[in-house]
Amino acid sequence: MLYNNLIYLLLVILIMVTRGAPEAPQLPPLAALALFTGKALVLLALNHRAFRRPGPATAGAYFRLEQRFSILAIVSLAIDVYLLDLHYYLAQLPGTTALPALLHFAGLALFIFYLLLFWERARPAYGRIFGARHRPLAFIGANLKLNLVILLPWLLITLLADLLALSRLAPIQRLLASPWGEPLLILGFFLVLLLLFPLLATRLWGCQPLPDSPLRRRLEEFCRRHGVKFREIMSWPLFEGRLLTAGVMGLSGRFRYLLLTPALINALDDEELEAVVAHEIGHVRHYHLPLYLLFFLGFGLLAHLAATPFLILLLNSHLLDTLIAVSGQSPLTIINIAGTIALVLLLVLYFRFLFGFFMRNFERQADLFALSAMGRAAPLLRVFDKIARLGGQIRDLPSWHHFSIGQRMAFLSAGEANPRLVGHHHRKVRLALAAFLLLLGAAAATLGLLPPQISEQDASLRLAETMLIEQRRAEPDNPQWPRYLGDLYYFRHQYREAINHYRDSLALEAEQPEVLNNLAWLLLTAEDEKYRDPRQARELAHQAVALRPDQAHILDTLATAYWRLGEYRQAVKWGEAALAAAPDDNHHYRQQLEKFRRALRQHREEP
């Protein structure tokens, strides 16, 4: 359940951070408000229908409804962001310009609002199932704390990044100005946060130290015997303590906590609780907690490595033009939506399949450690049997991050009967980890073979082209857009397209000295000689000079046209005019004039 919430909140964060604030909303404010209100009422009606009596009767049914409405809340937020332009309205809030994190926090607050619609209707059913009597605010607060534990690291790091950007302290500014300054500061803060996070989480969850008792002393001695240190063994009141589960948090022994729910403690005898603790110790001894962190960092790396190739692929496909034509949206909007969808798919595939594969096999490794620590499988098998019975006959119910209880019991029994299976499983996990690390390394190396400035430049130029084409469609009578397209194509050495767009711009407005000059310069300097036409370039340059006789670069174009035509005296004349009109930085014009004079001298010396 916690892992599902983690993925939901990651999806929400992706939706919020991959969409910028548009300059203007797509829909009139009143229409957007009406759609927003109507959508909220639909969600409320669906919640009411789901929880009207008799409503869910078991914990499993309750959690399935929570999963469905969490997904509905994510879809609702996506509609707000991409159709109703939530970012545009949030950007009007005070402080969001200086602290962009506030904009993301406000979006998360809206997602929590959608969850509130669920919690408000779910409270009576929750009380019946879990035997709790929460006041409305207390119930909402308990659910907020459960989700805040997952959100807290991202919230704090995002806020820190904004505060660092606002800082006026000279040492911080110097550090931020360095290439790795900000990443190092964020990484340092993140590492400190990782150490302190278990302490914050246990406080938010309301965990209490397990009272001094023979059971506590027995568990402490068991942990010491197996060489694992916990700062505290705590009672974990997850869902009123009615869930049969345990957990371990913390990378370091000084900040590591062992969590046991009251229901688990009450359901198991002392030997069975030792088997549960042995399972959690197995996670520590096999370094699963730092490996989980590696998988989260690996997702960030893969997402970063895939971003530029994905953008280039999208921009160079016909799909983007089709989506723009069908939807009527701007290129940036389409790219944002497509990028978010791609990231969401990557996230779901990565965590559901790759991370899920490792989590299931890590759990199996922890089971095998418990087998070794206890010397036999029976204690842990009894634990699984009780959890399956007391949890509502869930023996054969698998999840994306756990094998089913029946599968775990079968493998544990097989491992006890054939110890070779234990070594085989550990080798399988090590090989899978090596393959994962090779995948990350290969992805980084492959992308590293491409000059980063080239791929980024290709993506930027293609994006600029798409946006200019869209602007030209929107304003067909504006000569600026074909002019800018001409400049772009000229930069990319697409001379035919550049010439056509320059001429289109001049057809809309003839007296444009910069366009006349740029087209003339292309006709003089194109690398492909079939596009060169010095005579036409001279005409265009004369027209440009007539409009702007004080511009050195335009005079230089006219001089170059005469030089190309072999009329060196005229080239020198206009080259001198360009130098006279040039600003202080006139090195280029001096070189040009010297070139024209040298050509004139050589022409005079010829027989």
XYZ file of C-alpha atoms in Angstrom:
607
model
C 0.000 0.000 0.000
C 2.828 2.400 0.873
C 4.631 1.480 -2.346
C 1.469 2.188 -4.360
C 1.192 5.612 -2.698
C 4.822 6.255 -3.574
C 4.178 5.658 -7.289
C 0.992 7.767 -7.214
C 2.838 10.702 -5.682
C 5.733 10.330 -8.127
C 3.207 10.559 -10.960
C 1.709 13.705 -9.436
C 5.157 15.287 -9.104
C 5.934 14.459 -12.754
C 2.682 16.046 -13.909
C 3.410 19.208 -11.925
C 7.083 19.724 -12.797
C 6.893 18.892 -16.521
C 4.301 21.544 -17.338
C 5.151 25.242 -17.405
C 2.746 28.126 -16.934
C 1.250 29.208 -20.299
C 1.084 32.884 -21.242
C -2.720 32.710 -21.500
C -5.320 30.074 -20.611
C -6.859 27.935 -23.347
C -10.382 28.304 -21.952
C -12.154 31.406 -20.594
C -11.825 31.521 -16.791
C -15.556 30.992 -16.182
C -15.622 27.954 -18.479
C -12.547 26.511 -16.757
C -14.135 27.099 -13.338
C -17.372 25.421 -14.440
C -15.482 22.364 -15.729
C -13.379 22.205 -12.577
C -16.461 22.377 -10.340
C -18.345 19.824 -12.425
C -15.398 17.440 -12.284
C -15.155 17.751 -8.514
C -18.891 17.037 -8.183
C -18.537 13.919 -10.343
C -15.710 12.678 -8.118
C -17.812 13.367 -5.043
C -20.758 11.453 -6.536
C -18.544 8.480 -7.402
C -17.173 8.437 -3.852
C -20.693 8.594 -2.414
C -21.801 5.693 -4.595
C -18.786 3.568 -3.653
C -19.243 4.039 0.100
C -23.003 4.039 0.506
C -24.072 1.179 2.754
C -23.143 -1.567 3.018
C -19.888 -0.352 1.388
C -16.623 -2.323 1.530
C -16.605 -5.060 4.162
C -12.914 -6.036 4.240
C -9.551 -4.298 4.374
C -8.743 -5.643 0.901
C -11.927 -4.143 -0.558
C -11.187 -0.819 1.155
C -7.657 -0.657 -0.236
C -8.888 -1.545 -3.749
C -11.307 1.385 -3.623
C -8.542 3.645 -2.327
C -6.354 2.577 -5.259
C -9.081 3.339 -7.827
C -9.859 6.757 -6.420
C -6.172 7.641 -6.120
C -5.851 6.965 -9.860
C -8.988 9.062 -10.487
C -7.430 11.890 -8.473
C -4.278 11.722 -10.638
C -6.359 11.818 -13.832
C -8.346 14.754 -12.458
C -5.148 16.669 -11.674
C -3.808 15.948 -15.177
C -6.995 17.457 -16.640
C -6.513 20.527 -14.451
C -2.914 20.926 -15.587
C -3.233 20.242 -19.307
C -6.778 21.305 -20.156
C -7.759 23.839 -17.493
C -4.258 25.435 -17.297
C -3.833 25.082 -13.545
C -0.271 26.436 -13.716
C -1.470 29.683 -15.280
C -3.784 30.399 -12.336
C -1.331 29.174 -9.699
C 1.335 31.473 -11.198
C -0.865 34.412 -10.198
C -0.378 33.548 -6.511
C 2.045 35.821 -4.649
C 5.530 34.435 -4.178
C 5.459 31.853 -6.964
C 7.818 33.893 -9.146
C 10.499 34.051 -6.449
C 9.802 30.537 -5.147
C 8.582 28.289 -7.992
C 8.348 25.444 -5.468
C 5.220 27.128 -4.100
C 3.517 26.529 -7.442
C 4.236 22.804 -7.182
C 3.128 22.744 -3.546
C -0.179 24.336 -4.537
C -0.677 21.678 -7.219
C 0.015 18.949 -4.671
C -2.499 20.587 -2.339
C -5.125 20.275 -5.093
C -4.308 16.570 -5.453
C -4.715 16.186 -1.685
C -8.088 17.950 -2.034
C -9.227 15.229 -4.441
C -8.068 12.611 -1.939
C -10.030 14.468 0.735
C -13.202 13.799 -1.234
C -12.389 10.106 -0.859
C -11.378 10.282 2.787
C -14.528 12.193 3.743
C -16.780 9.446 2.397
C -14.467 6.562 3.393
C -14.269 7.393 7.122
C -17.372 5.436 8.264
C -16.340 2.327 6.304
C -12.798 2.634 7.625
C -14.158 2.758 11.184
C -16.235 -0.392 10.667
C -13.360 -2.337 9.092
C -10.517 -1.239 11.360
C -12.499 -0.703 14.576
C -11.578 2.984 14.852
C -13.614 6.038 15.746
C -11.914 9.026 14.189
C -13.301 12.503 14.147
C -13.277 13.868 10.563
C -10.276 16.152 11.057
C -8.307 13.468 12.912
C -8.975 10.960 10.118
C -7.868 13.436 7.459
C -4.787 14.295 9.516
C -3.815 10.626 9.828
C -4.019 10.137 6.050
C -2.093 13.360 5.422
C 0.723 12.169 7.677
C 0.876 8.859 5.838
C 1.372 10.641 2.498
C 3.517 13.443 3.875
C 6.200 10.927 4.851
C 6.600 10.088 1.151
C 6.424 13.707 -0.008
C 8.642 15.257 2.652
C 12.070 14.674 1.018
C 10.945 16.117 -2.325
C 9.210 19.084 -0.676
C 12.280 19.988 1.367
C 14.763 19.547 -1.500
C 12.621 21.591 -3.914
C 12.262 24.389 -1.394
C 15.998 24.316 -0.667
C 16.820 24.673 -4.386
C 14.633 27.799 -4.623
C 16.073 29.303 -1.451
C 19.617 28.719 -2.711
C 18.750 30.547 -5.927
C 17.487 33.504 -3.860
C 20.478 33.559 -1.514
C 22.697 36.628 -1.688
C 25.540 35.139 0.321
C 28.723 35.414 -1.740
C 30.097 31.908 -0.913
C 26.804 30.281 -1.918
C 26.610 32.324 -5.112
C 30.185 31.342 -6.036
C 29.383 27.698 -5.385
C 26.168 27.870 -7.411
C 28.059 29.535 -10.276
C 30.366 26.512 -10.550
C 29.260 23.669 -12.857
C 28.635 21.188 -10.013
C 27.805 23.648 -7.239
C 24.043 23.272 -7.009
C 23.994 19.467 -7.561
C 26.590 19.025 -4.808
C 24.641 21.182 -2.362
C 21.405 19.340 -3.129
C 23.157 15.966 -2.868
C 24.675 16.902 0.492
C 21.296 17.989 1.815
C 19.712 14.824 0.446
C 22.245 12.605 2.237
C 21.639 14.405 5.528
C 17.910 14.080 4.963
C 18.289 10.342 4.336
C 19.847 9.944 7.772
C 17.215 12.012 9.538
C 14.228 10.807 7.509
C 13.468 7.674 9.609
C 13.276 9.841 12.739
C 10.835 12.234 11.028
C 8.774 9.361 9.601
C 8.355 7.556 12.899
C 7.252 10.811 14.557
C 4.715 11.550 11.835
C 3.339 8.004 12.009
C 2.965 8.201 15.774
C 5.286 5.259 16.449
C 6.150 4.531 20.091
C 9.074 2.543 21.499
C 8.162 -1.005 22.373
C 7.859 -1.068 26.199
C 10.543 -2.804 28.205
C 9.469 -6.430 28.521
C 10.844 -9.954 28.134
C 9.780 -9.836 24.475
C 11.673 -6.606 23.799
C 14.797 -7.889 25.549
C 14.587 -11.148 23.583
C 14.331 -9.272 20.262
C 17.211 -6.948 21.204
C 19.392 -9.940 22.060
C 18.392 -11.586 18.766
C 19.479 -8.474 16.813
C 22.802 -8.299 18.676
C 23.434 -11.980 17.974
C 23.060 -11.332 14.234
C 25.183 -8.199 14.203
C 22.538 -5.608 13.320
C 21.950 -2.474 15.344
C 18.646 -0.626 15.622
C 18.241 2.747 17.263
C 14.824 1.664 18.469
C 12.250 -1.120 18.195
C 8.916 0.613 17.757
C 5.226 -0.140 17.761
C 3.850 0.960 14.374
C 0.172 2.005 14.557
C -0.403 1.685 10.806
C -4.157 1.745 10.156
C -4.895 1.639 13.861
C -2.229 -1.031 14.229
C -4.610 -3.561 12.676
C -2.363 -4.501 9.746
C -0.144 -7.547 10.123
C 3.159 -6.169 8.912
C 6.653 -5.094 9.904
C 9.340 -2.895 8.391
C 12.815 -1.494 8.738
C 13.886 2.101 8.040
C 17.286 3.776 7.977
C 20.650 3.331 6.274
C 22.747 3.712 9.407
C 22.491 1.808 12.684
C 22.280 5.046 14.658
C 19.222 6.083 12.623
C 17.714 2.655 11.875
C 14.317 1.659 13.256
C 12.565 -1.703 13.461
C 8.784 -1.300 13.147
C 6.207 -3.874 14.281
C 2.458 -3.312 14.170
C 0.492 -4.130 17.357
C -1.664 -6.625 15.447
C 1.446 -8.545 14.404
C 2.822 -8.554 17.947
C -0.481 -9.829 19.345
C -0.935 -12.518 16.666
C 2.521 -14.139 16.900
C 4.400 -15.998 19.598
C 7.953 -15.062 20.575
C 9.678 -17.464 18.167
C 7.500 -16.284 15.281
C 8.338 -12.650 16.075
C 12.026 -13.584 16.013
C 11.465 -15.010 12.526
C 9.843 -11.700 11.444
C 12.782 -9.746 12.893
C 15.189 -12.134 11.136
C 13.429 -11.316 7.859
C 13.926 -7.577 8.465
C 17.558 -8.165 9.461
C 17.920 -9.967 6.118
C 17.022 -6.736 4.331
C 19.798 -4.977 6.256
C 22.412 -7.687 5.788
C 21.770 -7.857 2.035
C 21.957 -4.036 1.748
C 18.472 -3.771 0.278
C 17.831 -0.290 1.669
C 20.785 1.383 -0.113
C 19.935 -0.666 -3.203
C 16.409 0.775 -3.146
C 18.007 4.216 -3.126
C 20.165 3.173 -6.083
C 17.055 2.203 -8.036
C 15.458 5.601 -7.416
C 18.630 7.369 -8.518
C 18.805 5.006 -11.504
C 15.343 6.074 -12.607
C 16.411 9.719 -12.448
C 19.504 8.920 -14.517
C 17.566 6.970 -17.160
C 14.906 9.673 -17.383
C 17.609 12.317 -17.815
C 19.483 10.285 -20.445
C 16.296 9.601 -22.401
C 14.993 13.176 -22.383
C 17.033 14.665 -25.251
C 16.807 11.646 -27.615
C 13.050 11.499 -27.000
C 12.696 15.202 -27.770
C 14.740 14.884 -30.979
C 12.728 11.816 -32.048
C 9.429 13.578 -31.418
C 10.479 16.802 -33.113
C 11.734 14.964 -36.189
C 8.619 12.835 -36.587
C 5.402 13.598 -38.402
C 3.508 12.710 -35.233
C 4.121 16.144 -33.717
C 2.660 17.942 -36.744
C -0.328 15.593 -36.718
C -0.981 16.167 -33.016
C -0.742 19.939 -33.466
C -3.167 19.853 -36.389
C -5.670 17.570 -34.618
C -5.581 19.198 -31.166
C -5.060 22.815 -32.119
C -2.592 23.101 -29.220
C 0.746 24.893 -29.362
C 3.902 22.853 -30.003
C 5.146 23.455 -26.458
C 1.882 22.153 -25.017
C 2.010 19.031 -27.191
C 5.662 18.454 -26.322
C 4.947 18.889 -22.603
C 2.042 16.451 -22.743
C 3.960 13.912 -24.839
C 6.994 14.232 -22.575
C 4.883 13.730 -19.469
C 3.156 10.678 -20.962
C 6.546 9.216 -21.903
C 7.885 9.840 -18.398
C 4.783 8.330 -16.823
C 5.134 5.221 -18.995
C 8.832 4.992 -18.140
C 8.042 5.372 -14.440
C 5.296 2.727 -14.474
C 7.364 0.254 -16.496
C 10.511 0.890 -14.459
C 8.924 0.562 -11.033
C 6.202 -1.957 -11.866
C 8.471 -4.410 -13.697
C 12.166 -3.721 -13.121
C 11.985 -2.396 -9.550
C 9.138 -4.824 -8.809
C 11.305 -7.739 -9.960
C 14.071 -6.773 -7.569
C 11.687 -6.074 -4.683
C 10.069 -9.516 -5.010
C 13.436 -11.217 -5.094
C 14.806 -9.076 -2.260
C 11.853 -10.244 -0.148
C 12.754 -13.800 -1.035
C 16.367 -13.131 -0.002
C 15.131 -11.802 3.356
C 12.979 -14.945 3.769
C 16.039 -17.114 3.112
C 18.049 -15.149 5.678
C 15.311 -15.854 8.227
C 15.565 -19.555 7.317
C 19.302 -19.441 7.995
C 18.994 -17.385 11.190
C 16.247 -19.544 12.678
C 17.792 -22.806 11.498
C 14.473 -24.036 10.109
C 11.548 -22.755 8.069
C 8.729 -23.625 10.468
C 8.601 -20.324 12.462
C 8.363 -18.139 9.357
C 5.942 -20.559 7.705
C 3.659 -20.221 10.716
C 3.913 -16.426 10.407
C 2.870 -16.576 6.757
C 0.017 -18.933 7.550
C -1.344 -16.614 10.257
C -1.030 -13.523 8.046
C -2.866 -15.337 5.230
C -5.705 -16.445 7.527
C -6.079 -13.273 9.597
C -5.689 -11.039 6.532
C -8.744 -12.538 4.854
C -7.504 -15.702 3.103
C -4.918 -13.872 0.973
C -2.534 -16.825 0.571
C -2.616 -16.723 -3.231
C -2.899 -12.950 -3.679
C 0.268 -11.615 -5.363
C 1.293 -7.977 -5.732
C 3.736 -6.200 -7.999
C 6.310 -5.922 -5.190
C 5.746 -9.261 -3.349
C 5.317 -12.852 -4.364
C 2.095 -14.279 -2.973
C 2.263 -15.752 0.513
C 1.701 -19.209 -0.977
C 4.636 -18.777 -3.368
C 6.878 -17.558 -0.555
C 5.938 -20.506 1.660
C 6.581 -22.965 -1.169
C 9.992 -21.478 -1.975
C 10.962 -21.352 1.697
C 10.089 -25.026 2.136
C 11.985 -25.899 -1.040
C 15.010 -23.935 0.168
C 15.002 -25.833 3.440
C 14.789 -29.181 1.608
C 17.437 -28.228 -0.990
C 20.031 -25.710 0.279
C 21.407 -25.382 -3.272
C 18.315 -23.321 -4.133
C 19.438 -20.692 -1.617
C 22.797 -20.155 -3.292
C 21.154 -20.232 -6.712
C 18.729 -17.470 -5.719
C 21.484 -15.238 -4.326
C 23.490 -15.685 -7.550
C 20.398 -14.829 -9.578
C 19.972 -11.561 -7.655
C 23.667 -10.668 -7.960
C 23.628 -11.301 -11.719
C 20.451 -9.232 -12.119
C 22.045 -6.365 -10.167
C 25.174 -6.574 -12.331
C 23.000 -6.457 -15.457
C 21.141 -3.431 -14.102
C 24.403 -1.604 -13.397
C 25.672 -2.499 -16.873
C 22.428 -1.135 -18.332
C 22.904 2.174 -16.548
C 26.556 2.338 -17.547
C 25.825 1.458 -21.175
C 23.068 4.062 -21.373
C 25.358 6.760 -19.995
C 28.274 5.696 -22.223
C 26.142 5.520 -25.383
C 24.786 8.995 -24.889
C 28.230 10.201 -23.901
C 29.570 9.234 -27.318
C 27.408 11.965 -28.837
C 28.661 15.535 -28.335
C 26.030 16.851 -25.916
C 25.982 20.291 -27.458
C 25.073 18.796 -30.832
C 22.102 16.780 -29.623
C 20.838 19.620 -27.472
C 21.298 22.056 -30.365
C 19.426 19.752 -32.749
C 16.547 19.486 -30.305
C 16.480 23.230 -29.700
C 16.560 24.085 -33.409
C 13.839 21.584 -34.255
C 11.693 22.935 -31.426
C 12.246 26.492 -32.647
C 11.309 25.424 -36.187
C 8.091 23.776 -34.983
C 7.081 26.817 -32.967
C 7.828 29.223 -35.830
C 5.826 27.124 -38.280
C 2.916 27.150 -35.836
C 3.205 30.934 -35.387
C 3.220 31.393 -39.146
C 0.048 29.363 -39.440
C -1.560 31.439 -36.714
C -0.431 34.779 -38.252
C -0.019 34.209 -42.006
C 0.242 37.950 -42.747
C 3.061 38.639 -40.296
C 6.389 38.911 -42.191
C 8.448 38.223 -39.052
C 7.704 34.489 -38.947
C 8.961 33.600 -42.465
C 11.947 35.839 -41.815
C 12.857 33.948 -38.618
C 12.307 30.642 -40.409
C 14.658 31.837 -43.148
C 17.312 32.658 -40.543
C 16.837 29.243 -38.919
C 17.127 27.317 -42.187
C 20.138 29.375 -43.216
C 21.843 28.463 -39.935
C 21.112 24.795 -40.673
C 22.419 25.141 -44.263
C 18.999 24.351 -45.689
C 19.425 26.974 -48.374
C 16.424 26.223 -50.547
C 14.025 26.538 -47.585
C 15.822 29.651 -46.326
C 15.562 31.401 -49.730
C 11.878 30.552 -50.045
C 11.047 31.875 -46.588
C 13.057 35.084 -47.074
C 11.177 35.698 -50.321
C 7.847 34.955 -48.618
C 8.709 37.548 -45.972
C 9.619 40.148 -48.611
C 6.390 39.409 -50.473
C 4.488 40.385 -47.322
C 6.636 43.499 -46.701
C 9.222 44.556 -49.285
C 11.088 47.203 -47.283
C 12.880 45.016 -44.751
C 16.590 45.854 -44.847
C 17.616 42.929 -42.605
C 15.766 40.367 -44.699
C 17.164 41.867 -47.931
C 20.637 41.774 -46.433
C 20.345 38.202 -45.104
C 19.058 36.868 -48.412
C 21.831 38.701 -50.259
C 24.460 37.287 -47.904
C 23.110 33.750 -48.420
C 23.298 34.184 -52.206
C 26.927 35.249 -51.802
C 28.211 32.736 -49.240
C 26.145 29.512 -49.523
C 28.423 26.480 -49.236
C 26.475 24.824 -52.027
C 27.462 26.914 -55.055
C 24.277 26.163 -56.971
C 22.485 28.585 -54.644
C 24.952 31.437 -55.245
C 23.764 34.388 -57.355
C 26.035 37.462 -56.936
C 24.068 39.646 -59.367
C 20.797 39.161 -57.543
C 22.660 39.582 -54.259
C 23.985 42.960 -55.468
C 20.455 44.120 -56.260
C 19.153 43.048 -52.878
C 22.093 44.634 -51.080
C 21.536 47.959 -52.917
C 17.898 47.922 -51.797
C 18.995 47.238 -48.209
C 21.609 50.028 -48.303
C 18.999 52.464 -49.652
C 16.870 51.682 -46.589
C 19.700 51.597 -43.987
C 22.853 53.360 -45.351
C 24.350 53.629 -41.851
C 24.624 49.890 -41.120
C 28.143 48.510 -41.516
C 27.081 44.886 -42.031
C 24.710 45.864 -44.845
C 27.398 47.975 -46.565
C 29.787 45.029 -46.171
C 27.282 42.750 -47.946
C 27.131 45.139 -50.907
C 30.933 45.324 -50.993
C 31.142 41.522 -50.958
C 28.656 41.317 -53.869
C 30.863 43.593 -55.983
C 33.931 41.551 -54.975
C 32.212 38.313 -56.079
C 31.382 39.964 -59.429
C 34.997 41.033 -59.921
C 34.202 44.763 -59.659
C 36.998 45.363 -57.142
C 37.034 49.168 -57.255
C 33.374 49.255 -56.202
C 34.114 46.585 -53.581
C 36.837 48.806 -52.066
C 34.540 51.835 -52.150
C 31.756 50.106 -50.248
C 34.234 48.317 -47.978
C 35.619 51.712 -46.903
C 32.056 52.877 -46.253
C 31.413 49.796 -44.107
C 34.572 50.392 -42.072
C 33.645 54.041 -41.550
C 30.187 53.022 -40.300
C 31.510 50.209 -38.127
C 31.519 50.464 -34.343
C 34.683 50.158 -32.264
C 34.854 46.423 -32.850
C 35.751 46.678 -36.539
C 38.284 43.874 -36.986
C 36.057 42.001 -39.423
C 35.536 45.072 -41.616
C 39.286 45.832 -41.686
C 39.964 42.285 -42.841
C 37.267 42.571 -45.487
C 38.626 45.869 -46.794
C 42.146 44.453 -46.967
C 40.808 41.494 -48.950
C 39.095 43.841 -51.435
C 42.204 46.028 -51.822
C 44.416 42.980 -52.347
C 42.074 41.782 -55.088
C 42.157 45.218 -56.719
C 45.970 45.299 -56.702
C 46.210 41.822 -58.184
C 43.694 42.802 -60.880
C 45.765 45.868 -61.841
C 48.957 43.801 -62.068
C 47.424 41.284 -64.424
C 48.484 41.759 -68.133
